[in-house]
mmCIF file of C-alpha atoms in Angstrom:
data_model
loop_
_atom_site.group_PDB
_atom_site.id
_atom_site.type_symbol
_atom_site.label_atom_id
_atom_site.label_comp_id
_atom_site.label_asym_id
_atom_site.label_seq_id
_atom_site.Cartn_x
_atom_site.Cartn_y
_atom_site.Cartn_z
ATOM 1 C CA MET A 975 -0.803 -8.526 5.303
ATOM 2 C CA LEU A 976 -2.435 -5.576 7.082
ATOM 3 C CA GLN A 977 -3.941 -7.429 10.024
ATOM 4 C CA GLY A 978 -0.887 -7.047 12.255
ATOM 5 C CA MET A 979 -0.540 -3.303 11.711
ATOM 6 C CA ALA A 980 -2.397 -2.561 14.944
ATOM 7 C CA ASP A 981 0.497 -4.139 16.859
ATOM 8 C CA LEU A 982 3.095 -1.696 15.521
ATOM 9 C CA LYS A 983 4.652 0.716 18.003
ATOM 10 C CA LEU A 984 5.298 4.055 16.325
ATOM 11 C CA SER A 985 4.265 6.436 19.093
ATOM 12 C CA ASP A 986 7.610 8.276 19.162
ATOM 13 C CA CYS A 987 7.744 8.915 15.406
ATOM 14 C CA SER A 988 6.982 12.047 13.394
ATOM 15 C CA GLY A 989 3.692 10.768 12.010
ATOM 16 C CA SER A 990 0.501 8.860 12.737
ATOM 17 C CA LEU A 991 -0.326 5.588 11.016
ATOM 18 C CA PHE A 992 -3.674 3.921 10.357
ATOM 19 C CA VAL A 993 -5.191 1.212 8.181
ATOM 20 C CA PRO A 994 -8.536 1.879 6.464
ATOM 21 C CA LYS A 995 -11.404 -0.285 7.694
ATOM 22 C CA GLN A 996 -11.674 -3.328 5.484
ATOM 23 C CA MET A 997 -13.281 -6.734 5.115
ATOM 24 C CA VAL A 998 -12.829 -9.818 2.944
ATOM 25 C CA VAL A 999 -15.654 -11.093 0.733
ATOM 26 C CA LEU A 1000 -15.154 -14.713 -0.298
ATOM 27 C CA LYS A 1001 -18.456 -15.231 -2.133
ATOM 28 C CA ASP A 1002 -21.750 -13.516 -2.998
ATOM 29 C CA SER A 1003 -20.890 -9.827 -3.053
ATOM 30 C CA ALA A 1004 -24.559 -8.840 -3.034
ATOM 31 C CA ALA A 1005 -25.174 -10.623 0.272
ATOM 32 C CA SER A 1006 -22.155 -8.862 1.785
ATOM 33 C CA ALA A 1007 -23.964 -5.504 1.880
ATOM 34 C CA ASP A 1008 -25.383 -6.138 5.360
ATOM 35 C CA ALA A 1009 -21.994 -7.342 6.587
ATOM 36 C CA VAL A 1010 -20.412 -4.118 5.304
ATOM 37 C CA VAL A 1011 -22.851 -2.058 7.361
ATOM 38 C CA GLU A 1012 -22.374 -4.270 10.423
ATOM 39 C CA ALA A 1013 -18.603 -3.885 10.138
ATOM 40 C CA GLY A 1014 -19.007 -0.098 10.151
ATOM 41 C CA LEU A 1015 -17.530 0.473 6.696
ATOM 42 C CA LYS A 1016 -18.614 3.649 4.924
ATOM 43 C CA PHE A 1017 -19.066 4.123 1.186
ATOM 44 C CA PRO A 1018 -17.394 4.626 -1.203
ATOM 45 C CA LEU A 1019 -15.349 1.439 -0.928
ATOM 46 C CA VAL A 1020 -12.279 0.412 -2.872
ATOM 47 C CA ALA A 1021 -12.664 -3.175 -4.130
ATOM 48 C CA LYS A 1022 -9.562 -5.144 -5.057
ATOM 49 C CA PRO A 1023 -8.909 -8.842 -5.759
ATOM 50 C CA LEU A 1024 -7.976 -10.989 -2.792
ATOM 51 C CA TRP A 1025 -5.483 -13.058 -4.791
ATOM 52 C CA ILE A 1026 -2.696 -11.564 -6.906
ATOM 53 C CA ASP A 1027 -1.353 -13.878 -9.619
ATOM 54 C CA GLY A 1028 0.424 -11.477 -11.965
ATOM 55 C CA THR A 1029 -2.424 -11.248 -14.479
ATOM 56 C CA ALA A 1030 -4.019 -7.948 -15.475
ATOM 57 C CA LYS A 1031 -7.317 -8.980 -13.861
ATOM 58 C CA SER A 1032 -5.672 -9.465 -10.482
ATOM 59 C CA HIS A 1033 -4.694 -5.771 -10.461
ATOM 60 C CA GLN A 1034 -8.118 -4.381 -11.385
ATOM 61 C CA LEU A 1035 -9.438 -1.896 -8.845
ATOM 62 C CA TYR A 1036 -12.979 -0.580 -8.452
ATOM 63 C CA LEU A 1037 -14.765 2.105 -6.464
ATOM 64 C CA ALA A 1038 -18.208 1.071 -5.180
ATOM 65 C CA TYR A 1039 -20.445 3.985 -4.229
ATOM 66 C CA ASP A 1040 -23.417 2.165 -2.707
ATOM 67 C CA ARG A 1041 -24.783 -1.160 -1.413
ATOM 68 C CA ARG A 1042 -26.415 -2.164 -4.689
ATOM 69 C CA SER A 1043 -23.163 -1.785 -6.580
ATOM 70 C CA LEU A 1044 -21.573 -4.591 -4.561
ATOM 71 C CA ALA A 1045 -23.587 -7.103 -6.603
ATOM 72 C CA GLU A 1046 -21.556 -6.115 -9.682
ATOM 73 C CA LEU A 1047 -18.252 -7.218 -8.120
ATOM 74 C CA ASP A 1048 -16.701 -10.659 -8.504
ATOM 75 C CA PRO A 1049 -15.378 -12.213 -5.268
ATOM 76 C CA PRO A 1050 -13.101 -13.154 -3.672
ATOM 77 C CA LEU A 1051 -12.092 -9.577 -2.971
ATOM 78 C CA VAL A 1052 -11.158 -7.067 -0.308
ATOM 79 C CA LEU A 1053 -13.386 -4.072 0.423
ATOM 80 C CA GLN A 1054 -11.582 -1.104 1.930
ATOM 81 C CA GLU A 1055 -12.858 2.325 2.950
ATOM 82 C CA PHE A 1056 -11.740 5.042 0.571
ATOM 83 C CA VAL A 1057 -9.721 7.826 2.219
ATOM 84 C CA ASN A 1058 -9.288 11.162 0.437
ATOM 85 C CA HIS A 1059 -5.565 11.627 -0.228
ATOM 86 C CA GLY A 1060 -5.135 14.268 -2.899
ATOM 87 C CA GLY A 1061 -4.692 11.805 -5.749
ATOM 88 C CA VAL A 1062 -1.154 10.761 -4.788
ATOM 89 C CA MET A 1063 0.078 7.470 -3.359
ATOM 90 C CA PHE A 1064 3.540 6.640 -2.001
ATOM 91 C CA LYS A 1065 5.148 3.329 -2.923
ATOM 92 C CA VAL A 1066 7.797 2.441 -0.364
ATOM 93 C CA PHE A 1067 10.204 -0.235 -1.651
ATOM 94 C CA VAL A 1068 12.291 -2.137 0.896
ATOM 95 C CA VAL A 1069 15.401 -4.131 -0.045
ATOM 96 C CA GLY A 1070 17.151 -5.181 3.143
ATOM 97 C CA ASP A 1071 18.150 -1.931 4.859
ATOM 98 C CA VAL A 1072 17.476 0.209 1.781
ATOM 99 C CA ILE A 1073 14.253 2.230 1.625
ATOM 100 C CA LYS A 1074 13.188 3.922 -1.612
ATOM 101 C CA VAL A 1075 10.015 6.003 -1.985
ATOM 102 C CA MET A 1076 8.240 6.810 -5.240
ATOM 103 C CA ARG A 1077 5.100 8.822 -5.947
ATOM 104 C CA ARG A 1078 2.226 7.431 -7.999
ATOM 105 C CA PHE A 1079 -0.922 9.110 -9.257
ATOM 106 C CA SER A 1080 -3.986 7.696 -7.546
ATOM 107 C CA LEU A 1081 -7.718 8.397 -7.262
ATOM 108 C CA PRO A 1082 -8.800 12.025 -6.857
ATOM 109 C CA ASN A 1083 -10.660 13.090 -3.748
ATOM 110 C CA VAL A 1084 -14.353 12.227 -3.507
ATOM 111 C CA SER A 1085 -16.555 15.079 -2.269
ATOM 112 C CA ASN A 1086 -19.635 14.700 -0.064
ATOM 113 C CA CYS A 1087 -21.677 15.928 -3.018
ATOM 114 C CA GLU A 1088 -20.370 13.098 -5.186
ATOM 115 C CA LYS A 1089 -21.119 10.549 -2.476
ATOM 116 C CA ALA A 1090 -24.726 11.707 -2.395
ATOM 117 C CA LYS A 1091 -25.295 11.830 -6.160
ATOM 118 C CA VAL A 1092 -23.143 9.067 -7.631
ATOM 119 C CA ASP A 1093 -23.974 5.374 -7.531
ATOM 120 C CA GLY A 1094 -22.644 2.235 -9.183
ATOM 121 C CA VAL A 1095 -19.177 0.734 -9.620
ATOM 122 C CA PHE A 1096 -16.333 2.487 -11.385
ATOM 123 C CA GLN A 1097 -13.121 0.834 -12.546
ATOM 124 C CA PHE A 1098 -10.001 2.925 -12.285
ATOM 125 C CA PRO A 1099 -6.529 2.545 -13.807
ATOM 126 C CA ARG A 1100 -3.784 0.525 -12.192
ATOM 127 C CA VAL A 1101 -2.146 3.109 -9.959
ATOM 128 C CA SER A 1102 0.949 1.045 -9.147
ATOM 129 C CA SER A 1103 2.309 0.935 -12.700
ATOM 130 C CA ALA A 1104 5.378 2.906 -13.722
ATOM 131 C CA ALA A 1105 3.209 4.826 -16.202
ATOM 132 C CA ALA A 1106 1.393 6.382 -13.224
ATOM 133 C CA SER A 1107 4.584 7.935 -11.853
ATOM 134 C CA ALA A 1108 4.103 11.358 -10.273
ATOM 135 C CA ASP A 1109 7.735 11.927 -9.271
ATOM 136 C CA ASN A 1110 8.309 14.687 -11.842
ATOM 137 C CA ALA A 1111 4.808 16.150 -11.857
ATOM 138 C CA ASP A 1112 4.012 19.687 -10.748
ATOM 139 C CA LEU A 1113 2.073 18.872 -7.586
ATOM 140 C CA ASP A 1114 0.907 20.797 -4.557
ATOM 141 C CA PRO A 1115 3.829 20.457 -2.073
ATOM 142 C CA ARG A 1116 1.358 19.625 0.705
ATOM 143 C CA VAL A 1117 0.302 16.573 -1.321
ATOM 144 C CA ALA A 1118 3.637 15.621 -2.882
ATOM 145 C CA GLU A 1119 5.863 15.873 0.218
ATOM 146 C CA LEU A 1120 7.293 12.449 1.019
ATOM 147 C CA PRO A 1121 6.608 10.837 4.398
ATOM 148 C CA PRO A 1122 9.263 11.824 6.991
ATOM 149 C CA LYS A 1123 12.384 9.664 6.815
ATOM 150 C CA PRO A 1124 12.438 8.803 10.581
ATOM 151 C CA PHE A 1125 8.803 7.747 10.322
ATOM 152 C CA LEU A 1126 9.505 5.442 7.371
ATOM 153 C CA GLU A 1127 12.598 3.961 9.010
ATOM 154 C CA ALA A 1128 10.653 3.142 12.179
ATOM 155 C CA LEU A 1129 7.757 1.690 10.173
ATOM 156 C CA VAL A 1130 10.021 -0.510 8.034
ATOM 157 C CA LYS A 1131 11.939 -1.720 11.086
ATOM 158 C CA GLU A 1132 8.705 -2.783 12.796
ATOM 159 C CA LEU A 1133 7.383 -4.468 9.651
ATOM 160 C CA ARG A 1134 10.617 -6.396 9.104
ATOM 161 C CA SER A 1135 10.218 -7.843 12.582
ATOM 162 C CA LEU A 1136 6.463 -8.415 12.259
ATOM 163 C CA LEU A 1137 6.500 -9.999 8.799
ATOM 164 C CA GLY A 1138 9.943 -11.624 8.842
ATOM 165 C CA LEU A 1139 10.620 -10.136 5.390
ATOM 166 C CA ARG A 1140 13.517 -8.255 3.807
ATOM 167 C CA LEU A 1141 11.964 -7.724 0.376
ATOM 168 C CA PHE A 1142 8.581 -5.989 0.349
ATOM 169 C CA ASN A 1143 6.807 -2.781 -0.500
ATOM 170 C CA ILE A 1144 4.276 -0.608 1.303
ATOM 171 C CA ASP A 1145 1.557 1.439 -0.402
ATOM 172 C CA MET A 1146 0.790 4.530 1.669
ATOM 173 C CA ILE A 1147 -1.398 7.611 1.361
ATOM 174 C CA ARG A 1148 -1.490 10.860 3.310
ATOM 175 C CA GLU A 1149 -4.936 11.850 4.556
ATOM 176 C CA HIS A 1150 -5.989 14.926 2.617
ATOM 177 C CA GLY A 1151 -5.691 18.118 4.653
ATOM 178 C CA SER A 1152 -3.230 16.628 7.130
ATOM 179 C CA LYS A 1153 0.560 16.870 7.271
ATOM 180 C CA ASN A 1154 1.648 13.572 8.756
ATOM 181 C CA VAL A 1155 -1.432 11.357 9.061
ATOM 182 C CA PHE A 1156 -0.853 8.309 6.873
ATOM 183 C CA TYR A 1157 -2.770 5.189 5.919
ATOM 184 C CA VAL A 1158 -1.176 1.939 4.788
ATOM 185 C CA ILE A 1159 -3.480 0.562 2.111
ATOM 186 C CA ASP A 1160 -1.416 -2.432 0.980
ATOM 187 C CA ILE A 1161 1.719 -4.458 1.717
ATOM 188 C CA ASN A 1162 3.250 -6.708 -0.938
ATOM 189 C CA TYR A 1163 5.994 -9.284 -0.411
ATOM 190 C CA PHE A 1164 8.636 -9.528 -3.156
ATOM 191 C CA PRO A 1165 6.951 -6.940 -5.419
ATOM 192 C CA GLY A 1166 7.965 -6.016 -8.969
ATOM 193 C CA TYR A 1167 11.204 -4.111 -8.438
ATOM 194 C CA GLY A 1168 11.507 -3.282 -12.140
ATOM 195 C CA LYS A 1169 9.690 -0.022 -11.343
ATOM 196 C CA LEU A 1170 12.497 1.019 -9.001
ATOM 197 C CA PRO A 1171 15.258 3.138 -10.592
ATOM 198 C CA ASP A 1172 18.728 1.526 -10.387
ATOM 199 C CA TYR A 1173 17.259 -1.607 -8.840
ATOM 200 C CA GLU A 1174 20.102 -3.696 -10.274
ATOM 201 C CA GLN A 1175 22.745 -2.047 -8.099
ATOM 202 C CA VAL A 1176 20.427 -2.075 -5.097
ATOM 203 C CA PHE A 1177 20.085 -5.858 -5.411
ATOM 204 C CA VAL A 1178 23.804 -6.413 -6.042
ATOM 205 C CA ASP A 1179 24.558 -4.594 -2.787
ATOM 206 C CA PHE A 1180 21.818 -6.524 -0.990
ATOM 207 C CA PHE A 1181 23.149 -9.930 -2.043
ATOM 208 C CA GLN A 1182 26.745 -8.932 -1.320
ATOM 209 C CA ASN A 1183 25.777 -7.935 2.210
ATOM 210 C CA LEU A 1184 23.953 -11.243 2.705
ATOM 211 C CA ALA A 1185 27.014 -13.161 1.517
ATOM 212 C CA GLN A 1186 29.327 -11.195 3.819
ATOM 213 C CA VAL A 1187 27.108 -11.799 6.834
ATOM 214 C CA LYS A 1188 26.932 -15.517 6.057
ATOM 215 C CA TYR A 1189 30.712 -15.707 5.588
ATOM 216 C CA LYS A 1190 31.386 -13.972 8.918
ATOM 217 C CA LYS A 1191 29.045 -16.383 10.712
ATOM 218 C CA ARG A 1192 30.927 -19.350 9.245
ATOM 219 C CA GLN A 1193 34.271 -17.862 10.268
ATOM 220 C CA HIS A 1194 32.965 -17.248 13.770
ATOM 221 C CA CYS A 1195 31.812 -20.884 14.080
ATOM 222 C CA LYS A 1196 35.233 -22.305 13.183
#
């Protein structure tokens, strides 16, 4: 879902967009250590399942601090460079033309000292769940400030065209210490909208608009 991000054209927007370096491991995580180095990925790495099937296991996330720790992971999975982001993630829900953004608690920053001293694999809680909401938390404004609206609108417009989707969500983080440097870490098609406040009305409006557009096309063809 992230492979086409390099083709997006957001040069005139109020923000910069990147995707963390990543690679797919289909089998033998231990043997993938050399491939990780060859691909230029730097530890620590976020490890997440390649396939999502709705089970709890498919949402388990890990942080691998070194090459040896890769042997503890069960493929198939995606390895993605960890980017410090102040412990807050933005979940951008898209329903047709509607864009809703919610904050979620995420992993805290990893210091250079930790990188040097810590090894192994650490599992961390599911950050996308409603229980991890950070919308009402007392956060540093530099961390909690939502991505600029024009930036999000341009991003969603490009992704609609690229993916051919009207129902999806984007997981984004802001690089720690920056104002408008963002990384897209995941894109999900038809995600769980139960986490979105007032989603019922949002979907009623969405389906009504679809019906109206379809009706007008039929009238035009007569």
